Amino acid sequence: MNVNKLLWTIIAFIIVNIYIFPVYWIYLTAFKDRATLFELPPKVIFTPVWDNFDELVRYGAIQAVLNSVIVTGVSIAISLFLGFLAAYALSRYRFPGKNLILFYIISTRMMPPIVFIIPIYMMFSYLGIKGSYLSMILFYIGLTLPFSVWMTKTFVDDVSIEIDQAAQLDGFTTFKFFRKILIPMIAPGLVAVLVFSLLSVWNEFLMANILSSPQTRPASVVLANIRGERGFNWGRVAALELIYTIPVVILIFLIQKYLVRGLTLGVVR
């Protein structure tokens, strides 16, 4: 093996393990009881227990993860759908104020969400939807939609307009063209948009803490409030973190090949 190649392999192995080790340690901690957890030196080989997961069921943390799945899934699905339609219109049609609209869309991401806390809280309270799934879904649609529009537009721009014209000559309706031709062509890019939007919503804490109720509270909020009888129960925290990360890890693992293609889509013309 080439010496330089071996050296870079070793460096890559070290970097990957630096990132993976905290996750590995969290997963390990989830299966430790309190006595094993505080033993020194820390044990890597031990008898795993399920007590922490049993406590999570009584604590209501499983429902919190389901809340996260519901809120994230619905908001991202609507954001991707609306973002795709807006991106296509902004990419293909010419109309007055188009550049101004594009700037206005991206300008909504120039301020942190904390700026909108008071008006959003007052508006949702007035409408009577604060504490419901709907309040969080509406906020997260607004949070991810600008990013979805801009990113999707760049992928649609890479598709020649001649393909649209050829589809029209073949008698394709607009939505048939989307379903049969355009969406399959830019699918890797849409996957990239999905993943970045997903992580923005799944990990968001501030607005979720303010807009949710005890019944709709997502896992990010529950995770910050888990306490044991004598301070933080780190085993319980680690168990929830394990359950909380598994859906995202599985999803990204399943779509990783499309994600890599999406991140590089349009780089080489």
mmCIF file of C-alpha atoms in Angstrom:
data_model
loop_
_atom_site.group_PDB
_atom_site.id
_atom_site.type_symbol
_atom_site.label_atom_id
_atom_site.label_comp_id
_atom_site.label_asym_id
_atom_site.label_seq_id
_atom_site.Cartn_x
_atom_site.Cartn_y
_atom_site.Cartn_z
ATOM 1 C CA MET A 1 0.000 0.000 0.000
ATOM 2 C CA ASN A 2 1.215 3.490 -0.822
ATOM 3 C CA VAL A 3 2.600 5.293 2.264
ATOM 4 C CA ASN A 4 0.576 8.461 1.620
ATOM 5 C CA LYS A 5 -2.592 6.430 1.147
ATOM 6 C CA LEU A 6 -1.923 4.548 4.399
ATOM 7 C CA LEU A 7 -1.315 7.809 6.248
ATOM 8 C CA TRP A 8 -4.547 9.368 4.998
ATOM 9 C CA THR A 9 -6.442 6.178 5.892
ATOM 10 C CA ILE A 10 -5.125 6.360 9.458
ATOM 11 C CA ILE A 11 -6.033 10.062 9.725
ATOM 12 C CA ALA A 12 -9.538 9.371 8.384
ATOM 13 C CA PHE A 13 -9.952 6.479 10.842
ATOM 14 C CA ILE A 14 -8.953 8.712 13.778
ATOM 15 C CA ILE A 15 -11.295 11.544 12.724
ATOM 16 C CA VAL A 16 -14.241 9.184 12.219
ATOM 17 C CA ASN A 17 -13.705 7.636 15.642
ATOM 18 C CA ILE A 18 -13.505 11.065 17.303
ATOM 19 C CA TYR A 19 -17.016 11.761 15.995
ATOM 20 C CA ILE A 20 -18.385 8.268 16.634
ATOM 21 C CA PHE A 21 -17.028 7.770 20.166
ATOM 22 C CA PRO A 22 -19.484 10.125 21.971
ATOM 23 C CA VAL A 23 -22.416 8.411 20.229
ATOM 24 C CA TYR A 24 -21.003 4.991 21.131
ATOM 25 C CA TRP A 25 -20.593 6.072 24.760
ATOM 26 C CA ILE A 26 -24.175 7.384 24.926
ATOM 27 C CA TYR A 27 -25.517 4.095 23.581
ATOM 28 C CA LEU A 28 -23.358 2.199 26.076
ATOM 29 C CA THR A 29 -24.595 4.354 28.974
ATOM 30 C CA ALA A 30 -28.219 3.642 28.063
ATOM 31 C CA PHE A 31 -27.776 0.030 29.142
ATOM 32 C CA LYS A 32 -25.996 0.713 32.448
ATOM 33 C CA ASP A 33 -27.591 0.854 35.882
ATOM 34 C CA ARG A 34 -26.727 3.686 38.269
ATOM 35 C CA ALA A 35 -24.045 1.680 40.122
ATOM 36 C CA THR A 36 -22.245 0.641 36.925
ATOM 37 C CA LEU A 37 -22.586 4.132 35.490
ATOM 38 C CA PHE A 38 -20.388 5.758 38.162
ATOM 39 C CA GLU A 39 -17.785 3.029 38.507
ATOM 40 C CA LEU A 40 -14.173 4.018 37.885
ATOM 41 C CA PRO A 41 -12.579 3.190 35.579
ATOM 42 C CA PRO A 42 -15.664 3.089 33.322
ATOM 43 C CA LYS A 43 -16.680 -0.393 32.247
ATOM 44 C CA VAL A 44 -16.943 -1.293 28.593
ATOM 45 C CA ILE A 45 -17.894 -4.909 29.272
ATOM 46 C CA PHE A 46 -20.854 -5.237 31.660
ATOM 47 C CA THR A 47 -24.239 -6.896 32.025
ATOM 48 C CA PRO A 48 -26.756 -4.678 30.172
ATOM 49 C CA VAL A 49 -30.022 -3.757 31.880
ATOM 50 C CA TRP A 50 -33.312 -2.390 30.535
ATOM 51 C CA ASP A 51 -34.274 -0.353 33.603
ATOM 52 C CA ASN A 52 -33.641 2.979 31.893
ATOM 53 C CA PHE A 53 -36.003 2.115 29.037
ATOM 54 C CA ASP A 54 -38.681 0.933 31.478
ATOM 55 C CA GLU A 55 -38.436 4.296 33.244
ATOM 56 C CA LEU A 56 -38.815 6.109 29.914
ATOM 57 C CA VAL A 57 -42.125 4.366 29.274
ATOM 58 C CA ARG A 58 -43.423 5.511 32.679
ATOM 59 C CA TYR A 59 -41.989 8.979 32.101
ATOM 60 C CA GLY A 60 -43.876 9.407 28.817
ATOM 61 C CA ALA A 61 -40.752 9.800 26.716
ATOM 62 C CA ILE A 62 -41.913 7.318 24.074
ATOM 63 C CA GLN A 63 -44.938 9.518 23.385
ATOM 64 C CA ALA A 64 -42.553 12.478 23.104
ATOM 65 C CA VAL A 65 -40.597 10.703 20.358
ATOM 66 C CA LEU A 66 -43.875 9.955 18.540
ATOM 67 C CA ASN A 67 -44.756 13.655 18.856
ATOM 68 C CA SER A 68 -41.435 14.521 17.243
ATOM 69 C CA VAL A 69 -42.113 12.088 14.402
ATOM 70 C CA ILE A 70 -45.602 13.507 13.790
ATOM 71 C CA VAL A 71 -44.588 17.169 13.874
ATOM 72 C CA THR A 72 -41.418 16.658 11.837
ATOM 73 C CA GLY A 73 -43.000 14.349 9.266
ATOM 74 C CA VAL A 74 -46.026 16.535 8.534
ATOM 75 C CA SER A 75 -44.165 19.850 8.482
ATOM 76 C CA ILE A 76 -41.356 18.555 6.256
ATOM 77 C CA ALA A 77 -43.788 16.888 3.829
ATOM 78 C CA ILE A 78 -45.790 20.103 3.415
ATOM 79 C CA SER A 79 -42.619 22.217 3.210
ATOM 80 C CA LEU A 80 -41.142 20.016 0.464
ATOM 81 C CA PHE A 81 -44.400 20.033 -1.508
ATOM 82 C CA LEU A 82 -44.901 23.795 -1.348
ATOM 83 C CA GLY A 83 -41.192 24.441 -1.819
ATOM 84 C CA PHE A 84 -41.102 22.327 -4.978
ATOM 85 C CA LEU A 85 -44.098 24.115 -6.527
ATOM 86 C CA ALA A 86 -42.693 27.555 -5.664
ATOM 87 C CA ALA A 87 -39.218 26.599 -6.882
ATOM 88 C CA TYR A 88 -40.575 25.409 -10.236
ATOM 89 C CA ALA A 89 -42.550 28.619 -10.748
ATOM 90 C CA LEU A 90 -39.573 30.786 -9.802
ATOM 91 C CA SER A 91 -37.270 28.771 -12.043
ATOM 92 C CA ARG A 92 -39.413 28.536 -15.165
ATOM 93 C CA TYR A 93 -41.579 31.654 -15.324
ATOM 94 C CA ARG A 94 -40.665 35.304 -15.771
ATOM 95 C CA PHE A 95 -42.827 37.869 -13.982
ATOM 96 C CA PRO A 96 -42.373 41.319 -12.408
ATOM 97 C CA GLY A 97 -40.797 41.317 -8.942
ATOM 98 C CA LYS A 98 -39.369 37.800 -9.255
ATOM 99 C CA ASN A 99 -35.963 38.735 -7.836
ATOM 100 C CA LEU A 100 -37.620 40.730 -5.065
ATOM 101 C CA ILE A 101 -39.702 37.688 -4.115
ATOM 102 C CA LEU A 102 -36.586 35.507 -4.041
ATOM 103 C CA PHE A 103 -34.846 38.016 -1.792
ATOM 104 C CA TYR A 104 -37.884 38.286 0.484
ATOM 105 C CA ILE A 105 -38.058 34.506 0.824
ATOM 106 C CA ILE A 106 -34.427 34.162 1.886
ATOM 107 C CA SER A 107 -34.559 37.281 4.083
ATOM 108 C CA THR A 108 -36.865 35.440 6.485
ATOM 109 C CA ARG A 109 -33.879 33.245 7.401
ATOM 110 C CA MET A 110 -31.623 36.213 8.176
ATOM 111 C CA MET A 111 -33.003 36.517 11.704
ATOM 112 C CA PRO A 112 -32.908 33.859 14.416
ATOM 113 C CA PRO A 113 -36.246 32.292 15.407
ATOM 114 C CA ILE A 114 -36.039 33.907 18.869
ATOM 115 C CA VAL A 115 -36.899 37.238 17.204
ATOM 116 C CA PHE A 116 -40.363 35.889 16.322
ATOM 117 C CA ILE A 117 -41.196 34.408 19.727
ATOM 118 C CA ILE A 118 -43.493 37.162 21.009
ATOM 119 C CA PRO A 119 -45.580 37.773 17.844
ATOM 120 C CA ILE A 120 -45.916 34.046 17.103
ATOM 121 C CA TYR A 121 -46.839 33.257 20.711
ATOM 122 C CA MET A 122 -49.480 36.031 20.746
ATOM 123 C CA MET A 123 -50.856 35.073 17.327
ATOM 124 C CA PHE A 124 -51.182 31.365 18.112
ATOM 125 C CA SER A 125 -52.665 32.117 21.535
ATOM 126 C CA TYR A 126 -55.239 34.431 19.932
ATOM 127 C CA LEU A 127 -56.142 31.720 17.391
ATOM 128 C CA GLY A 128 -56.413 29.156 20.189
ATOM 129 C CA ILE A 129 -53.939 26.702 18.670
ATOM 130 C CA LYS A 130 -51.003 27.169 21.053
ATOM 131 C CA GLY A 131 -50.001 23.845 22.560
ATOM 132 C CA SER A 132 -51.333 21.851 19.612
ATOM 133 C CA TYR A 133 -49.527 19.967 16.873
ATOM 134 C CA LEU A 134 -50.835 22.555 14.415
ATOM 135 C CA SER A 135 -48.964 25.436 16.057
ATOM 136 C CA MET A 136 -45.602 23.667 15.807
ATOM 137 C CA ILE A 137 -46.279 22.374 12.293
ATOM 138 C CA LEU A 138 -47.139 25.866 11.032
ATOM 139 C CA PHE A 139 -44.019 27.338 12.597
ATOM 140 C CA TYR A 140 -41.739 24.638 11.204
ATOM 141 C CA ILE A 141 -43.229 25.000 7.736
ATOM 142 C CA GLY A 142 -42.326 28.683 7.901
ATOM 143 C CA LEU A 143 -38.869 27.805 9.230
ATOM 144 C CA THR A 144 -37.947 25.307 6.503
ATOM 145 C CA LEU A 145 -39.878 26.618 3.496
ATOM 146 C CA PRO A 146 -37.388 29.378 2.468
ATOM 147 C CA PHE A 147 -34.520 26.891 2.486
ATOM 148 C CA SER A 148 -36.640 24.360 0.591
ATOM 149 C CA VAL A 149 -37.565 26.908 -2.097
ATOM 150 C CA TRP A 150 -34.031 28.159 -2.679
ATOM 151 C CA MET A 151 -32.367 24.751 -2.663
ATOM 152 C CA THR A 152 -34.995 23.125 -4.870
ATOM 153 C CA LYS A 153 -34.838 26.019 -7.328
ATOM 154 C CA THR A 154 -31.123 25.400 -7.919
ATOM 155 C CA PHE A 155 -31.873 21.768 -8.799
ATOM 156 C CA VAL A 156 -34.754 22.686 -11.125
ATOM 157 C CA ASP A 157 -32.515 25.276 -12.827
ATOM 158 C CA ASP A 158 -30.127 22.448 -13.737
ATOM 159 C CA VAL A 159 -32.861 20.705 -15.749
ATOM 160 C CA SER A 160 -33.077 22.083 -19.282
ATOM 161 C CA ILE A 161 -36.341 23.819 -20.117
ATOM 162 C CA GLU A 162 -36.311 21.903 -23.394
ATOM 163 C CA ILE A 163 -37.326 18.815 -21.405
ATOM 164 C CA ASP A 164 -40.440 20.677 -20.251
ATOM 165 C CA GLN A 165 -41.254 21.658 -23.825
ATOM 166 C CA ALA A 166 -40.743 18.109 -25.104
ATOM 167 C CA ALA A 167 -43.082 16.769 -22.415
ATOM 168 C CA GLN A 168 -45.741 19.312 -23.392
ATOM 169 C CA LEU A 169 -45.476 18.232 -27.037
ATOM 170 C CA ASP A 170 -46.010 14.637 -25.908
ATOM 171 C CA GLY A 171 -49.250 15.680 -24.191
ATOM 172 C CA PHE A 172 -48.044 15.532 -20.585
ATOM 173 C CA THR A 173 -50.020 17.568 -18.079
ATOM 174 C CA THR A 174 -47.986 19.641 -15.626
ATOM 175 C CA PHE A 175 -48.413 17.264 -12.710
ATOM 176 C CA LYS A 176 -47.779 14.207 -14.891
ATOM 177 C CA PHE A 177 -44.558 15.876 -16.034
ATOM 178 C CA PHE A 178 -43.611 16.445 -12.384
ATOM 179 C CA ARG A 179 -44.355 12.846 -11.414
ATOM 180 C CA LYS A 180 -42.873 11.064 -14.418
ATOM 181 C CA ILE A 181 -39.902 13.230 -15.380
ATOM 182 C CA LEU A 182 -38.911 16.197 -13.232
ATOM 183 C CA ILE A 183 -39.139 14.725 -9.717
ATOM 184 C CA PRO A 184 -37.174 11.550 -10.647
ATOM 185 C CA MET A 185 -34.482 13.733 -12.248
ATOM 186 C CA ILE A 186 -34.003 15.954 -9.198
ATOM 187 C CA ALA A 187 -34.826 13.293 -6.573
ATOM 188 C CA PRO A 188 -31.284 13.285 -5.097
ATOM 189 C CA GLY A 189 -31.504 17.053 -4.636
ATOM 190 C CA LEU A 190 -34.895 16.740 -2.957
ATOM 191 C CA VAL A 191 -33.413 14.142 -0.607
ATOM 192 C CA ALA A 192 -30.679 16.624 0.362
ATOM 193 C CA VAL A 193 -33.331 19.271 1.056
ATOM 194 C CA LEU A 194 -35.303 16.736 3.084
ATOM 195 C CA VAL A 195 -32.328 15.816 5.275
ATOM 196 C CA PHE A 196 -31.274 19.385 6.033
ATOM 197 C CA SER A 197 -34.868 20.402 6.764
ATOM 198 C CA LEU A 198 -35.368 17.287 8.867
ATOM 199 C CA LEU A 199 -32.373 18.047 11.072
ATOM 200 C CA SER A 200 -33.514 21.663 11.513
ATOM 201 C CA VAL A 201 -36.921 20.587 12.784
ATOM 202 C CA TRP A 202 -35.971 17.399 14.644
ATOM 203 C CA ASN A 203 -33.346 19.155 16.786
ATOM 204 C CA GLU A 204 -35.184 22.464 17.341
ATOM 205 C CA PHE A 205 -35.811 23.203 21.014
ATOM 206 C CA LEU A 206 -36.668 26.842 21.701
ATOM 207 C CA MET A 207 -39.969 27.208 19.849
ATOM 208 C CA ALA A 208 -40.959 23.618 20.601
ATOM 209 C CA ASN A 209 -40.596 24.376 24.304
ATOM 210 C CA ILE A 210 -42.785 27.478 24.015
ATOM 211 C CA LEU A 211 -45.462 26.244 21.599
ATOM 212 C CA SER A 212 -45.991 22.703 22.890
ATOM 213 C CA SER A 213 -48.140 21.406 25.732
ATOM 214 C CA PRO A 214 -47.486 18.386 28.002
ATOM 215 C CA GLN A 215 -49.472 16.237 25.545
ATOM 216 C CA THR A 216 -47.677 17.440 22.378
ATOM 217 C CA ARG A 217 -44.193 18.012 23.806
ATOM 218 C CA PRO A 218 -41.503 16.654 21.435
ATOM 219 C CA ALA A 219 -38.476 14.648 22.528
ATOM 220 C CA SER A 220 -36.074 17.610 22.280
ATOM 221 C CA VAL A 221 -38.019 19.339 25.071
ATOM 222 C CA VAL A 222 -38.446 16.222 27.204
ATOM 223 C CA LEU A 223 -34.741 15.487 26.866
ATOM 224 C CA ALA A 224 -33.860 18.856 28.393
ATOM 225 C CA ASN A 225 -36.199 18.286 31.336
ATOM 226 C CA ILE A 226 -35.440 14.711 32.327
ATOM 227 C CA ARG A 227 -34.513 14.491 35.969
ATOM 228 C CA GLY A 228 -34.190 11.599 38.344
ATOM 229 C CA GLU A 229 -35.003 11.450 42.035
ATOM 230 C CA ARG A 230 -31.514 12.732 42.884
ATOM 231 C CA GLY A 231 -30.612 15.057 40.049
ATOM 232 C CA PHE A 232 -30.110 13.979 36.469
ATOM 233 C CA ASN A 233 -30.502 10.302 35.768
ATOM 234 C CA TRP A 234 -27.840 9.980 33.074
ATOM 235 C CA GLY A 235 -28.861 6.438 32.203
ATOM 236 C CA ARG A 236 -32.388 7.625 31.455
ATOM 237 C CA VAL A 237 -31.052 10.586 29.472
ATOM 238 C CA ALA A 238 -28.828 8.280 27.405
ATOM 239 C CA ALA A 239 -31.715 5.863 26.798
ATOM 240 C CA LEU A 240 -33.906 8.662 25.450
ATOM 241 C CA GLU A 241 -31.036 9.940 23.311
ATOM 242 C CA LEU A 242 -30.659 6.464 21.843
ATOM 243 C CA ILE A 243 -34.362 6.242 20.970
ATOM 244 C CA TYR A 244 -34.351 9.860 19.766
ATOM 245 C CA THR A 245 -31.474 9.376 17.327
ATOM 246 C CA ILE A 246 -32.466 5.990 15.910
ATOM 247 C CA PRO A 247 -35.210 7.234 13.475
ATOM 248 C CA VAL A 248 -32.874 9.831 11.945
ATOM 249 C CA VAL A 249 -29.928 7.428 11.766
ATOM 250 C CA ILE A 250 -32.060 4.782 10.023
ATOM 251 C CA LEU A 251 -33.533 7.301 7.568
ATOM 252 C CA ILE A 252 -30.166 8.787 6.602
ATOM 253 C CA PHE A 253 -28.670 5.292 6.300
ATOM 254 C CA LEU A 254 -31.442 4.289 3.879
ATOM 255 C CA ILE A 255 -31.113 7.382 1.696
ATOM 256 C CA GLN A 256 -27.369 8.013 2.005
ATOM 257 C CA LYS A 257 -26.572 7.214 -1.645
ATOM 258 C CA TYR A 258 -29.227 9.684 -2.795
ATOM 259 C CA LEU A 259 -27.988 12.248 -0.280
ATOM 260 C CA VAL A 260 -24.423 12.138 -1.631
ATOM 261 C CA ARG A 261 -25.724 12.540 -5.186
ATOM 262 C CA GLY A 262 -27.958 15.390 -4.057
ATOM 263 C CA LEU A 263 -25.116 17.268 -2.396
ATOM 264 C CA THR A 264 -23.054 17.085 -5.608
ATOM 265 C CA LEU A 265 -25.944 17.620 -8.040
ATOM 266 C CA GLY A 266 -25.151 20.468 -10.398
ATOM 267 C CA VAL A 267 -21.497 20.724 -9.394
ATOM 268 C CA VAL A 268 -20.260 19.277 -12.703
ATOM 269 C CA ARG A 269 -22.039 20.560 -15.762
#
